[in-house]
Each structure stands twice: as C-alpha cells, then as structure tokens.
Tab-separated table of C-alpha atoms in Angstrom:
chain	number	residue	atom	x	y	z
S	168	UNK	CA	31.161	-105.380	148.819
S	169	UNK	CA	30.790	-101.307	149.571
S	170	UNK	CA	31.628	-99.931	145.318
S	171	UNK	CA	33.206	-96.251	145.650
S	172	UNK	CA	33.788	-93.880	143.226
S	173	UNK	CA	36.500	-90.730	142.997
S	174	UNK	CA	36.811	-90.626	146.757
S	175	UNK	CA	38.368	-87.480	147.877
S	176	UNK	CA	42.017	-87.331	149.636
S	177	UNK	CA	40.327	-86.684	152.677
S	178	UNK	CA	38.107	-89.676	152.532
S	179	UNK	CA	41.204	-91.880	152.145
S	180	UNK	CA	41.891	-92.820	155.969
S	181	UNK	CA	38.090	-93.398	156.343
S	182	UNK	CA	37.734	-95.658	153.688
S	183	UNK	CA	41.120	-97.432	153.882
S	184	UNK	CA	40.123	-98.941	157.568
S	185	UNK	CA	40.307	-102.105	158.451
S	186	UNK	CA	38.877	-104.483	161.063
S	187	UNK	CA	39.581	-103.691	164.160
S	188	UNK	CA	41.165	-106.628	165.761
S	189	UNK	CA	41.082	-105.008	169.878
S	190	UNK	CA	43.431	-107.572	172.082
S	191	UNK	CA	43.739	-105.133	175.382
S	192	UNK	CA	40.299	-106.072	176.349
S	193	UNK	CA	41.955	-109.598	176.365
S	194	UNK	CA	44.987	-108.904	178.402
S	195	UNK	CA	43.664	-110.250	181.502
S	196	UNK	CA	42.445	-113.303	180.520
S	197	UNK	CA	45.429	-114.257	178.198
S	198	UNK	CA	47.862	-112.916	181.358
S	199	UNK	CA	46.206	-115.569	184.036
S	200	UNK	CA	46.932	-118.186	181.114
S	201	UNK	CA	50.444	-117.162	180.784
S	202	UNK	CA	51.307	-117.492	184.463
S	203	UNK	CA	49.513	-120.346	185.316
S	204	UNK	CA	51.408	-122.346	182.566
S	205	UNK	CA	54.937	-120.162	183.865
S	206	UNK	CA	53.882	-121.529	187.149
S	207	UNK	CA	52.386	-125.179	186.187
S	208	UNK	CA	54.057	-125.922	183.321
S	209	UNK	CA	52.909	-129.187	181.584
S	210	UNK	CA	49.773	-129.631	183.812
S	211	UNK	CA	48.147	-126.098	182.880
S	212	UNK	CA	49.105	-126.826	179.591
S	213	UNK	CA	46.901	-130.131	179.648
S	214	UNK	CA	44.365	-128.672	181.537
S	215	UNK	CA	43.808	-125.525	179.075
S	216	UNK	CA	43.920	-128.116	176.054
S	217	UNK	CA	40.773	-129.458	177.415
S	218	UNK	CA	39.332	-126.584	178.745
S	219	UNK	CA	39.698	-124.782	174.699
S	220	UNK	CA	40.460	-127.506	172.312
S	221	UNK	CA	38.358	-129.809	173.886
S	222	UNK	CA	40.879	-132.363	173.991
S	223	UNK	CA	42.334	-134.864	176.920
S	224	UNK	CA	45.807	-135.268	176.082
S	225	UNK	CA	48.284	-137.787	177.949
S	226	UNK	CA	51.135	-135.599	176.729
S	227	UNK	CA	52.077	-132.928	174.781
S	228	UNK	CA	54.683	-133.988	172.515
S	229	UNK	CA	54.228	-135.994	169.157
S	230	UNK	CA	55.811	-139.504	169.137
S	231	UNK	CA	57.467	-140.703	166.090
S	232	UNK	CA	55.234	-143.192	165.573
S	233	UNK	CA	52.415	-140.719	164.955
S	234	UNK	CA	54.716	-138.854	162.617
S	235	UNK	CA	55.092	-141.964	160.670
S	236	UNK	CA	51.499	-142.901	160.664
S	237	UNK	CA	51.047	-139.142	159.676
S	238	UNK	CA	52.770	-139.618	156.566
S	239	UNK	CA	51.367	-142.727	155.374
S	240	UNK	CA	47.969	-140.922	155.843
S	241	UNK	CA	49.048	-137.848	153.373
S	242	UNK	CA	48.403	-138.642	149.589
S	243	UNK	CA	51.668	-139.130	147.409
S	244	UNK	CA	50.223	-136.168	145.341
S	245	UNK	CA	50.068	-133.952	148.387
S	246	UNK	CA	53.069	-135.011	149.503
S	247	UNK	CA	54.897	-134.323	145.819
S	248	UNK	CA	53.069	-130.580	146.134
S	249	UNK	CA	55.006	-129.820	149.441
S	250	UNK	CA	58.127	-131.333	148.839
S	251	UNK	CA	57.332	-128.611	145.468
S	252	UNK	CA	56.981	-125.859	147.734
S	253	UNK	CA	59.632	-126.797	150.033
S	254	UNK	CA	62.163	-126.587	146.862
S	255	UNK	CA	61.215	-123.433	145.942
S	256	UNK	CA	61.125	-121.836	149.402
S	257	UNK	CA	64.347	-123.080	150.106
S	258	UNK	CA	65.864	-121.894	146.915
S	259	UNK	CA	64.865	-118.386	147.549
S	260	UNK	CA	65.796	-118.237	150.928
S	261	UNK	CA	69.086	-119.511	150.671
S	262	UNK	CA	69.757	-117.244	148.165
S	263	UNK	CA	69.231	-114.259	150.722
S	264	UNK	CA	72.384	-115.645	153.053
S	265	UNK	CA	74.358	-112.396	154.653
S	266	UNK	CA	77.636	-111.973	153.351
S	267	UNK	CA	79.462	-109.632	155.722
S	268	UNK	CA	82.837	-107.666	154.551
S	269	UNK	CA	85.217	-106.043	156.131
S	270	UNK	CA	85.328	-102.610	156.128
S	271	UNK	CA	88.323	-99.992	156.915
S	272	UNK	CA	86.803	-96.865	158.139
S	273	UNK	CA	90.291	-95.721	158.592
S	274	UNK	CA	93.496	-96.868	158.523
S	275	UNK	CA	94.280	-99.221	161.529
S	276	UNK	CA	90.380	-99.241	162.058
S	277	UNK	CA	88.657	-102.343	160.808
S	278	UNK	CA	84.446	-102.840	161.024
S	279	UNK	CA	82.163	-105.838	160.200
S	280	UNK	CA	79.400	-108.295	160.682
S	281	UNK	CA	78.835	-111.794	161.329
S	282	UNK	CA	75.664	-113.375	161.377
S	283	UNK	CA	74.535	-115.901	163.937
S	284	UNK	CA	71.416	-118.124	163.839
S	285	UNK	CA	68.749	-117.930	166.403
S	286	UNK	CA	69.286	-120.859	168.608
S	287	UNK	CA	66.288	-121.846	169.705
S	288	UNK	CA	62.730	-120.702	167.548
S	289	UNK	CA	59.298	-121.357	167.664
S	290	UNK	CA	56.527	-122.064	165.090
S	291	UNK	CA	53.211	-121.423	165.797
S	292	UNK	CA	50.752	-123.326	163.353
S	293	UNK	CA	46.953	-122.658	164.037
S	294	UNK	CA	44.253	-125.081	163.661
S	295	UNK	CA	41.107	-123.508	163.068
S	296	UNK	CA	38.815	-123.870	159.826
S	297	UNK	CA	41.637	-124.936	157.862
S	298	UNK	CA	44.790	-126.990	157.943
S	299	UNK	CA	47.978	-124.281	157.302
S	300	UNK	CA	50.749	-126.791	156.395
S	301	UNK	CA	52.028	-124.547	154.361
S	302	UNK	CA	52.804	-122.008	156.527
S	303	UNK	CA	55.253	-124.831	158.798
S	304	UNK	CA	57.154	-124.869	155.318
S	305	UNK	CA	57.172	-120.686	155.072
S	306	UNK	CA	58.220	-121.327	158.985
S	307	UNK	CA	61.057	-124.256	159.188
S	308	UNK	CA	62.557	-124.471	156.010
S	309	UNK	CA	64.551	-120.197	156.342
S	310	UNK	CA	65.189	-121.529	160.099
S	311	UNK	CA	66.599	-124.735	159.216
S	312	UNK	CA	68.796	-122.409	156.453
S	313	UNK	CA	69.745	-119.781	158.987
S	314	UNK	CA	70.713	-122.454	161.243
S	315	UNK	CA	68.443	-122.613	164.044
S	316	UNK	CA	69.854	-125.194	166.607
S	317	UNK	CA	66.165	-126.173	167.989
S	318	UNK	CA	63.330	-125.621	165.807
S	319	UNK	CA	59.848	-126.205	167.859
S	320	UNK	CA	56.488	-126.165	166.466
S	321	UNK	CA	53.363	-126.401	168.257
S	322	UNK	CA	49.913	-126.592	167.178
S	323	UNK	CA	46.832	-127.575	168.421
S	324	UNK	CA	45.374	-130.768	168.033
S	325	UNK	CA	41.857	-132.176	166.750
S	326	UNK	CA	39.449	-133.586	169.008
S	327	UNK	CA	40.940	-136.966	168.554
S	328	UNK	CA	44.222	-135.751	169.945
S	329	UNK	CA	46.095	-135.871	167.053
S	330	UNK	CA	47.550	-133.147	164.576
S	331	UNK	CA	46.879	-133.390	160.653
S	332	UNK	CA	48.942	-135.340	158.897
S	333	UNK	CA	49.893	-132.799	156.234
S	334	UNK	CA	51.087	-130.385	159.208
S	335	UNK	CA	53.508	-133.370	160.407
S	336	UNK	CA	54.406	-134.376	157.024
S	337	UNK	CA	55.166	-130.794	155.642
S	338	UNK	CA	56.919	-130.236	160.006
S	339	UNK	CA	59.327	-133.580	158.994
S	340	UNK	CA	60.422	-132.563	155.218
S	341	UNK	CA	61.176	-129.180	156.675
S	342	UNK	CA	63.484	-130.081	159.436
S	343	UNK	CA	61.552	-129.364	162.776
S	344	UNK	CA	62.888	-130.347	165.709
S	345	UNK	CA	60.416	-131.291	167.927
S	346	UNK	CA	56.687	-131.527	167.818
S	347	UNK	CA	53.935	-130.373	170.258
S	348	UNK	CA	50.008	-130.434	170.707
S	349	UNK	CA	49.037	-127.258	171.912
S	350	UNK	CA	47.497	-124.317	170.817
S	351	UNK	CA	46.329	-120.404	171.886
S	352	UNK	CA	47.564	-118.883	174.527
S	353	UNK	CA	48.805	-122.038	176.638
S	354	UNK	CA	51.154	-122.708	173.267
S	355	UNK	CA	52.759	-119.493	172.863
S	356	UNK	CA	54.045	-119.503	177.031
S	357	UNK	CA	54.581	-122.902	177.155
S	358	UNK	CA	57.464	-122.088	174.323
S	359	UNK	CA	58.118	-118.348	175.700
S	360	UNK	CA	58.610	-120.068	178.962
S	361	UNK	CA	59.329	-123.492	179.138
S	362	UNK	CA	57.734	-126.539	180.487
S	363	UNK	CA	58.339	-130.068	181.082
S	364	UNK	CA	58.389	-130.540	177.862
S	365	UNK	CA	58.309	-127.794	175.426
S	366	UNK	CA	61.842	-126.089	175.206
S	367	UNK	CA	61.915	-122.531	176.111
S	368	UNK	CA	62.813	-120.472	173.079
S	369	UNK	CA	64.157	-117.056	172.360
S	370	UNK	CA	61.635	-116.253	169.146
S	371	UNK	CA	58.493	-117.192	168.192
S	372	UNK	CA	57.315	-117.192	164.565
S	373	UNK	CA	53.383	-117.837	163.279
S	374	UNK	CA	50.134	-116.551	162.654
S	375	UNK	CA	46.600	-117.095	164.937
S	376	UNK	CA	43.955	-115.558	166.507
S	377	UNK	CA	43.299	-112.336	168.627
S	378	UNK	CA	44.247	-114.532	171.760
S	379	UNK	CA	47.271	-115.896	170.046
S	380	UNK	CA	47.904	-112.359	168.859
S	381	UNK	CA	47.879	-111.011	172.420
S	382	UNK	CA	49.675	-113.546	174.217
S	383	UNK	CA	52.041	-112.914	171.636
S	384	UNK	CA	52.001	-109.425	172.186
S	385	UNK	CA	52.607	-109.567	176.063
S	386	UNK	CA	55.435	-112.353	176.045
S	387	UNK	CA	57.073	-110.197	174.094
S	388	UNK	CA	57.228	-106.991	176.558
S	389	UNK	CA	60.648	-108.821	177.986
S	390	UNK	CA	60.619	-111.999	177.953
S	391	UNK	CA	61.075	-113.325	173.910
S	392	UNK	CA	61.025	-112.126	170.771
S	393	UNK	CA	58.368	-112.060	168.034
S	394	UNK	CA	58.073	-111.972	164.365
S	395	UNK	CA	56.074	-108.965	163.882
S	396	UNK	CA	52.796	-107.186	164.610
S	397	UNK	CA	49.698	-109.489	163.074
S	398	UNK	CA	46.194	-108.406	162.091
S	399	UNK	CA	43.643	-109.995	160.047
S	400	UNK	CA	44.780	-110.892	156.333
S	401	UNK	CA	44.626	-108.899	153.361
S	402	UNK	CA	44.566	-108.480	149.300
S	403	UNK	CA	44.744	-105.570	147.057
S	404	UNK	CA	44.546	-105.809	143.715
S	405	UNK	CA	45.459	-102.840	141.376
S	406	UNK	CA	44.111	-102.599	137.954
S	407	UNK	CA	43.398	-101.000	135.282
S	408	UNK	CA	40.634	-102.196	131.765
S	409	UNK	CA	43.184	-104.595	130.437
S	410	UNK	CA	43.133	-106.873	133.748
S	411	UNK	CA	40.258	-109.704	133.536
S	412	UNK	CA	37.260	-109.489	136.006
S	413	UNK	CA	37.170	-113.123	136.196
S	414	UNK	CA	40.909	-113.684	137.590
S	415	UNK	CA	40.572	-110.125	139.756
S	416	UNK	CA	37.342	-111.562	141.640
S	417	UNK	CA	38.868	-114.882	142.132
S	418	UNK	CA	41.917	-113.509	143.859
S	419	UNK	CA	39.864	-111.234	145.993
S	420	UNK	CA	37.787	-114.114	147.070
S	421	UNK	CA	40.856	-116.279	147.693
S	422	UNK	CA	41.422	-113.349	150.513
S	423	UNK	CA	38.253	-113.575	151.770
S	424	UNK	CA	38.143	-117.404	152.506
S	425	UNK	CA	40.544	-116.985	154.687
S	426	UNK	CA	38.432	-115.559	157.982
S	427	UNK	CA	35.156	-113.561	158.686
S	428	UNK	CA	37.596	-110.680	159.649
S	429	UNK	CA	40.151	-110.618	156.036
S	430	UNK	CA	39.636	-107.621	153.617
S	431	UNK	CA	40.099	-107.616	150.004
S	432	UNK	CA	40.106	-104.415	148.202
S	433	UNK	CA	40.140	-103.619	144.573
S	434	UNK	CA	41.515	-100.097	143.101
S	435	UNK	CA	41.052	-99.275	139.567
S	436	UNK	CA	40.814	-96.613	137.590
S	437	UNK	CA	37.884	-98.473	135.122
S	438	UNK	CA	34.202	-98.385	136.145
S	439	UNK	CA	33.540	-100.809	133.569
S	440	UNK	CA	35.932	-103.215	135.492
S	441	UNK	CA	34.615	-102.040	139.025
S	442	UNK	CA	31.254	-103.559	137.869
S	443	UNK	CA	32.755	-106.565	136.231
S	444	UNK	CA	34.420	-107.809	139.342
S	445	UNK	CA	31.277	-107.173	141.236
S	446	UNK	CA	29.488	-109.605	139.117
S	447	UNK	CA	32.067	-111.932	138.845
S	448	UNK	CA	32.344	-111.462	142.579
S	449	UNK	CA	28.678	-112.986	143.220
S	450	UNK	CA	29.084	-115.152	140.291
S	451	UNK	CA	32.229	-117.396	141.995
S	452	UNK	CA	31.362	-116.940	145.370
S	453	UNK	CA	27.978	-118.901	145.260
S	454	UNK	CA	30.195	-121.732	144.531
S	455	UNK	CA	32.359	-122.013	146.912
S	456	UNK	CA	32.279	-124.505	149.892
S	457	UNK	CA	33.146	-121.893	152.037
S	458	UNK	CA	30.787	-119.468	151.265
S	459	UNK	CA	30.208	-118.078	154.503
S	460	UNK	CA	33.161	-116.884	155.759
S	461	UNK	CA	34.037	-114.990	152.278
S	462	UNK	CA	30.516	-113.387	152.399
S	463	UNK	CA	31.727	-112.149	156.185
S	464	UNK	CA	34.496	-111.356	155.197
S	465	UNK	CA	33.537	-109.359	151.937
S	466	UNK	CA	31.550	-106.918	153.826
S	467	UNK	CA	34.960	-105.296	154.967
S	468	UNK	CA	35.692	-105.682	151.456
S	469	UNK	CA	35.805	-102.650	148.965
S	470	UNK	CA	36.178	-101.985	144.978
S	471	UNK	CA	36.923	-98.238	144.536
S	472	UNK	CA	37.537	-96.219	141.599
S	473	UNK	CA	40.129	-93.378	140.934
S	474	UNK	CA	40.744	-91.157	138.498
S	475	UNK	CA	44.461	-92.013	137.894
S	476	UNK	CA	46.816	-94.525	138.056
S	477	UNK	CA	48.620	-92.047	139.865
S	478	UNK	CA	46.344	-91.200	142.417
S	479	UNK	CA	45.485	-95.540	142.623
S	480	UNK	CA	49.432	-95.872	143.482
S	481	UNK	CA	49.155	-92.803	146.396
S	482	UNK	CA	46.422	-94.910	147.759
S	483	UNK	CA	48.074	-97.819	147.272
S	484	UNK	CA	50.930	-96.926	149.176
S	485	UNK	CA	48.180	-94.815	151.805
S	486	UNK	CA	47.284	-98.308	152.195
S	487	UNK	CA	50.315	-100.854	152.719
S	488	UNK	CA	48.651	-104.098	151.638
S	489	UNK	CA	50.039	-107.430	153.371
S	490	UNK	CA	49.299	-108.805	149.918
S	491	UNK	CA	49.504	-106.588	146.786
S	492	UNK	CA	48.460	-107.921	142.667
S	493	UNK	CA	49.032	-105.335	140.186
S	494	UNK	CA	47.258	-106.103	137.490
S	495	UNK	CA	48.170	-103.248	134.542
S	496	UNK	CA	49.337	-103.265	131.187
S	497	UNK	CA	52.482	-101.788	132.477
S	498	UNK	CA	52.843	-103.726	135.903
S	499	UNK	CA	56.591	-104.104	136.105
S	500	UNK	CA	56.814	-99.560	136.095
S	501	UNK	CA	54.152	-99.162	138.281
S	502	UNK	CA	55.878	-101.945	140.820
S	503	UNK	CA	59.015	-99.110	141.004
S	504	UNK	CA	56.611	-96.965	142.378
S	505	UNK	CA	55.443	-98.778	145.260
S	506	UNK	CA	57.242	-98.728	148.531
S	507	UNK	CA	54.650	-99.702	151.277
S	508	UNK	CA	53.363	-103.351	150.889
S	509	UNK	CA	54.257	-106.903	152.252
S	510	UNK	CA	54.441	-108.949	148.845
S	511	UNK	CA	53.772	-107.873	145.020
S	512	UNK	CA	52.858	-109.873	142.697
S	513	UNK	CA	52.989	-108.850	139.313
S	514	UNK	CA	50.836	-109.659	135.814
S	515	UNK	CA	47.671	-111.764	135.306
S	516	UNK	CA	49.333	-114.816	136.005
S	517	UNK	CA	50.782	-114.318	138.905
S	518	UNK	CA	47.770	-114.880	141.832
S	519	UNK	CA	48.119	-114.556	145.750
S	520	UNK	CA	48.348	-118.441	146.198
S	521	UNK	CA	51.492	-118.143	144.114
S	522	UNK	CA	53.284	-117.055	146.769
S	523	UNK	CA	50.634	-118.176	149.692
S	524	UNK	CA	51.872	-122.009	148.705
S	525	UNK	CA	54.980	-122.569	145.942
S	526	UNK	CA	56.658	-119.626	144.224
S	527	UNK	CA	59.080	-119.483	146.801
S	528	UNK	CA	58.722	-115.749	148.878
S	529	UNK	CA	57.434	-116.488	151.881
S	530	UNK	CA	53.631	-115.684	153.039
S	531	UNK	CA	54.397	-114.699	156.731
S	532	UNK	CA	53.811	-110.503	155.936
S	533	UNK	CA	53.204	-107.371	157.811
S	534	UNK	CA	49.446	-106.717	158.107
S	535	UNK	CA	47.223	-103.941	159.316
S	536	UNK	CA	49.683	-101.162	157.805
S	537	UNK	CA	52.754	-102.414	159.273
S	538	UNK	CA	53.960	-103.136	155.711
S	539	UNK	CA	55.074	-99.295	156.013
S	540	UNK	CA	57.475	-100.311	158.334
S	541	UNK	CA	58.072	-104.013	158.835
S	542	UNK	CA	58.770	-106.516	156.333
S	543	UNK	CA	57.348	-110.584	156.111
S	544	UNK	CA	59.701	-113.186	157.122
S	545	UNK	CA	62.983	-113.637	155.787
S	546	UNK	CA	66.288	-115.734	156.286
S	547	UNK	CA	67.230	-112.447	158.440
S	548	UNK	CA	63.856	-113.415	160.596
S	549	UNK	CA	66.011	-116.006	162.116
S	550	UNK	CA	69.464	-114.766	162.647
S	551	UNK	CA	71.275	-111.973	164.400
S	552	UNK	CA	74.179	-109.878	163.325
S	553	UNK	CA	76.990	-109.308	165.781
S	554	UNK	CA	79.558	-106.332	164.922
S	555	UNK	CA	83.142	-106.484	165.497
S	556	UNK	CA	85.552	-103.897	165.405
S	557	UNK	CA	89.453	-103.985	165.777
S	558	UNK	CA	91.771	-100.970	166.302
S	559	UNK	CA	95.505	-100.992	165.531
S	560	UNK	CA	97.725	-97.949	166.954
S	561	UNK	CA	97.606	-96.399	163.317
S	562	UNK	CA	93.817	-96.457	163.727
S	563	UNK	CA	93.555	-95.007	167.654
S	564	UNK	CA	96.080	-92.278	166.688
S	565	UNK	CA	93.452	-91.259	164.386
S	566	UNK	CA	90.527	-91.466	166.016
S	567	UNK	CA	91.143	-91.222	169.184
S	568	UNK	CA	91.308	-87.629	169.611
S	569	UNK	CA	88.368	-86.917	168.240
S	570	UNK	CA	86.474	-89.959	170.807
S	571	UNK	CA	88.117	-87.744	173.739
S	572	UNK	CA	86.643	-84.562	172.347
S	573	UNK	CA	83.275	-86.142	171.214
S	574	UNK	CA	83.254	-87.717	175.391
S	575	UNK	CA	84.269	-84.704	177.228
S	576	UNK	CA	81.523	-82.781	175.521
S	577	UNK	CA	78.911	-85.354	176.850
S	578	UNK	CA	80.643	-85.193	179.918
S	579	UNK	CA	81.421	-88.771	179.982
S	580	UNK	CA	84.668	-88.406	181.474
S	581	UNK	CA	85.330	-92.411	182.284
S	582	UNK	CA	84.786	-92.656	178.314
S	583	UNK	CA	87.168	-89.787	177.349
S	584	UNK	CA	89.871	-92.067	180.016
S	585	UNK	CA	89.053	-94.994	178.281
S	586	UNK	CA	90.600	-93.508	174.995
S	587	UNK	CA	93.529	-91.548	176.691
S	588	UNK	CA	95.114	-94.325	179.040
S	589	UNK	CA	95.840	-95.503	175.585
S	590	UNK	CA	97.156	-93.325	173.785
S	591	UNK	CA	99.825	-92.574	176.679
C-alpha cells in the first residue's frame, strides 16, 4: 500500500487515480463477436462458449431439472442466508415504489407521471474467481418489484457445463424468468439481440470484465439500454483515532479480494491510525485464501493522511467512492456533508459486506467517479416514467397565448398553428 501524508490540493487528481480499465483497444474484437452472434445466433453463441469458457454446450438454456438438482446441491444454511438477503432487498426496494400526483400548473391544465416497468431485462452474472449469487438477488428481486414482464439472466457456465447451484438457487427465489449459459461478449448480444433462444431485451443489468464492459458499452450506442458506466471496484474508508485499525484493514481488504484491478483507499486525519491499518493490513492479509489477488490489488491501494476532517471530506467528495465507510466519532454529521459516492455506510459496525450481501441497498454502484453523477441500481433502474398532460378550454385560454408567442419567436410557425386552430 503507497502511505501519504498532507498531500497538497494540487496533488489530489494525481493521487486519487485509479486503474485504468482501456476497452477501445478492444472494440474490434468484441464488435466481430457481436455480429457474428447478430448474424448466427445460437450457433456463434455455442461456438464462442467453447472457444472462451472452454465448454461444449448442447444448448444454452437451463432445464428445470438442473434447477432442481441445483437446489438440492445448495446447503439449507446457504439457502436460509439468501432467502435473508432476498427479504431485506425486497423490503427496501419496495419501499422506493413511484407515487405520481397530479399536478395543476394552471387552471384547466393538468400534469403527471405514471410509471411503467421495463418489459423485458437482462442480468448479467459473471463467473470468474468467485461465484456472485448475490448480485442475481441485487439484480431480480427490484425487477421482479418494478414489474419486469421477462426477466433473463445469463451467465457463464463451468467446465462441466453447468452453472453453480447457489446462482440458480438465489436466480429461482428471486423470480427470473429464464435461464442461460453464456458469458462475455457472446452473452451480452445474444440478449441485446436475440437468438434462438435467448429473448432479445431492452436493458441489460450486471457487472464483468473489460470485454463484458465493452460489449456493453457498444450495444448500447443504439441498440439497448444499460445500467451504468462500470470500472473496477472500490472502498474508501474515512476515519478519524476513534475508528479501530483492526475493522478499517479488514474492510479494505474485503475490497481488495475482489480483483487484481479493485482499489481500497483509507483517509484519515490520524498518523497513529495510518500506521495501525498498515500493520493490521499485513497482519490479516497473510491469512487469507486469496492472498494474491488482494496483494495485486493493494498496490493501487492507498492510506493518506490530512490535516482536517474538512479537507478528508473535500477529498472525499474529489473522489466519489463506489463504496464509502465513515468511520468517525461523529459519522451521522459528516454523512450530510457528502454528496459524491455510490453507498455510505455509517459507524464501526456497519462493514461493506453489509450492504455487498443482506442489509438491503443494493451493491450494483457507480464506479470510477461516476458516483458524481450516476447513482447504483434502484427500483427506478427498471421502470420508465411516461408524462401525461390534459388541457381543458379554461387551461388553453391561458396558456395558449403565450405557446403562440413562445413558437413564433422560434419561428416554428406549424407549432404557433397548432395552438391557434384551437383557440378559434
């Protein structure tokens, strides 16, 4: 971990960056993907399963009989701890249901919303080093509140040909749809697209690599939506003396298991706490099973002190953490104070996995910065808000004048007639 002290303002963009994760110089091989499987549907599909997940597949989708074998493999603890999870996600996000009024902006003129589900979503769930069943919960479960008609999740299978069980278990308590073994590129335009067998879909939802990131990135130039900008994941945690080395290195290192490319930064305004955490740091990291990803990944990793709290939440905010634990004597007023960062969590007993796994807020979060100007998934993720408007001849008599004047000054003549043949 790189330890810096009192770095000036003009040090702050320097020190703040993260890893670069560069997808243009993938364009052209995640393109010829794309329109192979827009052209071959199912077969390319198959044929890039083997070719990257080094897996011959008969089909794509997942039978019900693997489901069901699926969940007989998955521990009744496990299972207990997602059905947990599931609660509590559900909770939170039904609580965040739209509730649109009407509104008279004059008399005769009425204005308001309705919101609409997303027909037709897609999950992406990445296999990788680890198993992210959880995230098919943080997925599913606001899209099966919202609405969603067709909820599809793919994911790519092991080299047996089958996904884990805790993926299909956690996919079936959360109301998906339809199952499918594929993964990278050849998953995200099978579902932007269509094929034989995977639905086409109008958004896709779900974390994944720089190849998942781009295809991502290009299907959604004009041909389907996305959730948001992704980068490589992140932790902050902001303390000050009182917070305890031992609990600040542990959640920095629960960052840092995550990939080679995650960052975990620490901002305090204690040296003596700066130290502790490096210690601690070394201490808990020589114990865990994956060691060598976190010690990757903790060489993007940084434990600065400041001389304020003042100047740690300017930096703070400099720095829009996906993930954000403020660790303080006086969390809950320094929490007013910040307004760039994907999730907070707040007091010693509150970790990251909290909310990676079972408080209930969702873990799908603007990284890289984007928390200045995105926010993670929500129940609004996966709907869309139509306006109406009705006008009564009270409410054209009063605006309508001003619509023909507003018109003829933007010389939009067929809009000024649209008003006046009315008001005849």
């Amino acid at each position: 971990m790189i330890l810096i002290s009192n770095p000036d303002k003009s040090q702050w963009q320097e020190i703040l960056k993260r890893p670069v994760m560069n997808t243009e110089n993938l364009f052209d091989t995640v393109r010829s993907v794309i329109d192979r499987v827009k052209a071959e549907g199912d077969r390319a599909v198959l044929d890039y399963e083997e070719k990257f997940d080094k897996v011959v597949l008969a089909s794509l989708a997942v039978l019900e009989e693997e489901q069901q074998e699926a969940e007989n493999l998955v521990s009744e603890d496990l299972k207990a701890a997602i059905r947990l999870a599931k609660q509590n996600i559900e909770t939170f996000h039904a609580a965040q249901r739209f509730e649109g009024k009407k509104v008279q902006t004059q008399p005769g003129v009425t204005c308001w919303q309705k919101a609409v589900a997303i027909e037709k979503v897609g999950l992406y769930i990445p296999g990788g080093t680890a198993p992210l069943f959880s995230t098919v919960l943080m997925l599913a479960v606001p899209a099966k509140i919202a609405g969603c008609k067709e909820i599809v999740l793919c994911t790519p299978p092991g080299r047996d040909g089958k996904v884990h069980p805790a993926v299909l278990f956690a996919a079936k308590v959360a109301g998906v749809n339809r199952i499918f073994k594929a993964g990278g590129i050849q998953a995200i335009a099978a579902m932007a697209y269509g094929t034989e067998s995977v639905p086409k879909v109008y958004k896709i939802f779900g974390p994944g690599n720089q190849y998942v990131t781009a295809a991502k990135q290009l299907v959604s130039l004009r041909d389907v939506a996305i959730d948001m900008p992704a980068g490589p994941s992140e932790v902050e945690v902001l303390a000050d003396e009182t917070a305890n080395p031992v609990f600040v290195a542990a959640d920095l290192l629960s960052q840092a298991e995550h990939g080679v490319d995650s960052q975990a930064v620490l901002i305090t305004t204690s040296v003596e706490l700066q130290q502790a955490v490096k210690v601690e740091v070394e201490r808990q990291l020589a114990l865990l099973p994956r060691k060598e990803i976190a010690e990757k990944s903790l060489a993007n990793s940084k434990l600065i002190v400041v001389d304020s709290m003042k100047e740690a939440i300017e930096l703070t905010n400099a720095y829009a953490p996906e993930h954000l634990i403020i660790e303080t004597k006086d969390y809950l007023s320094l929490a007013e104070r910040i307004v760039n960062a994907g999730s907070v969590f707040l007091g010693s007993l509150t970790p990251e996995s909290a909310g990676d796994y079972a408080s209930g807020t969702n873990h799908t979060l603007p990284t890289n910065g984007y928390a200045k100007a995105y926010s993670g998934v929500s129940l609004d993720s996966f709907i869309r808000k139509i306006t109406f408007q009705e006008i009564k001849p009270e409410g054209l008599n009063s605006i309508g004048p001003a619509i023909e004047l507003m018109a003829a000054n933007e010389q939009l003549d067929a809009h000024k007639n649209a008003v006046s043949v009315r008001l005849l």
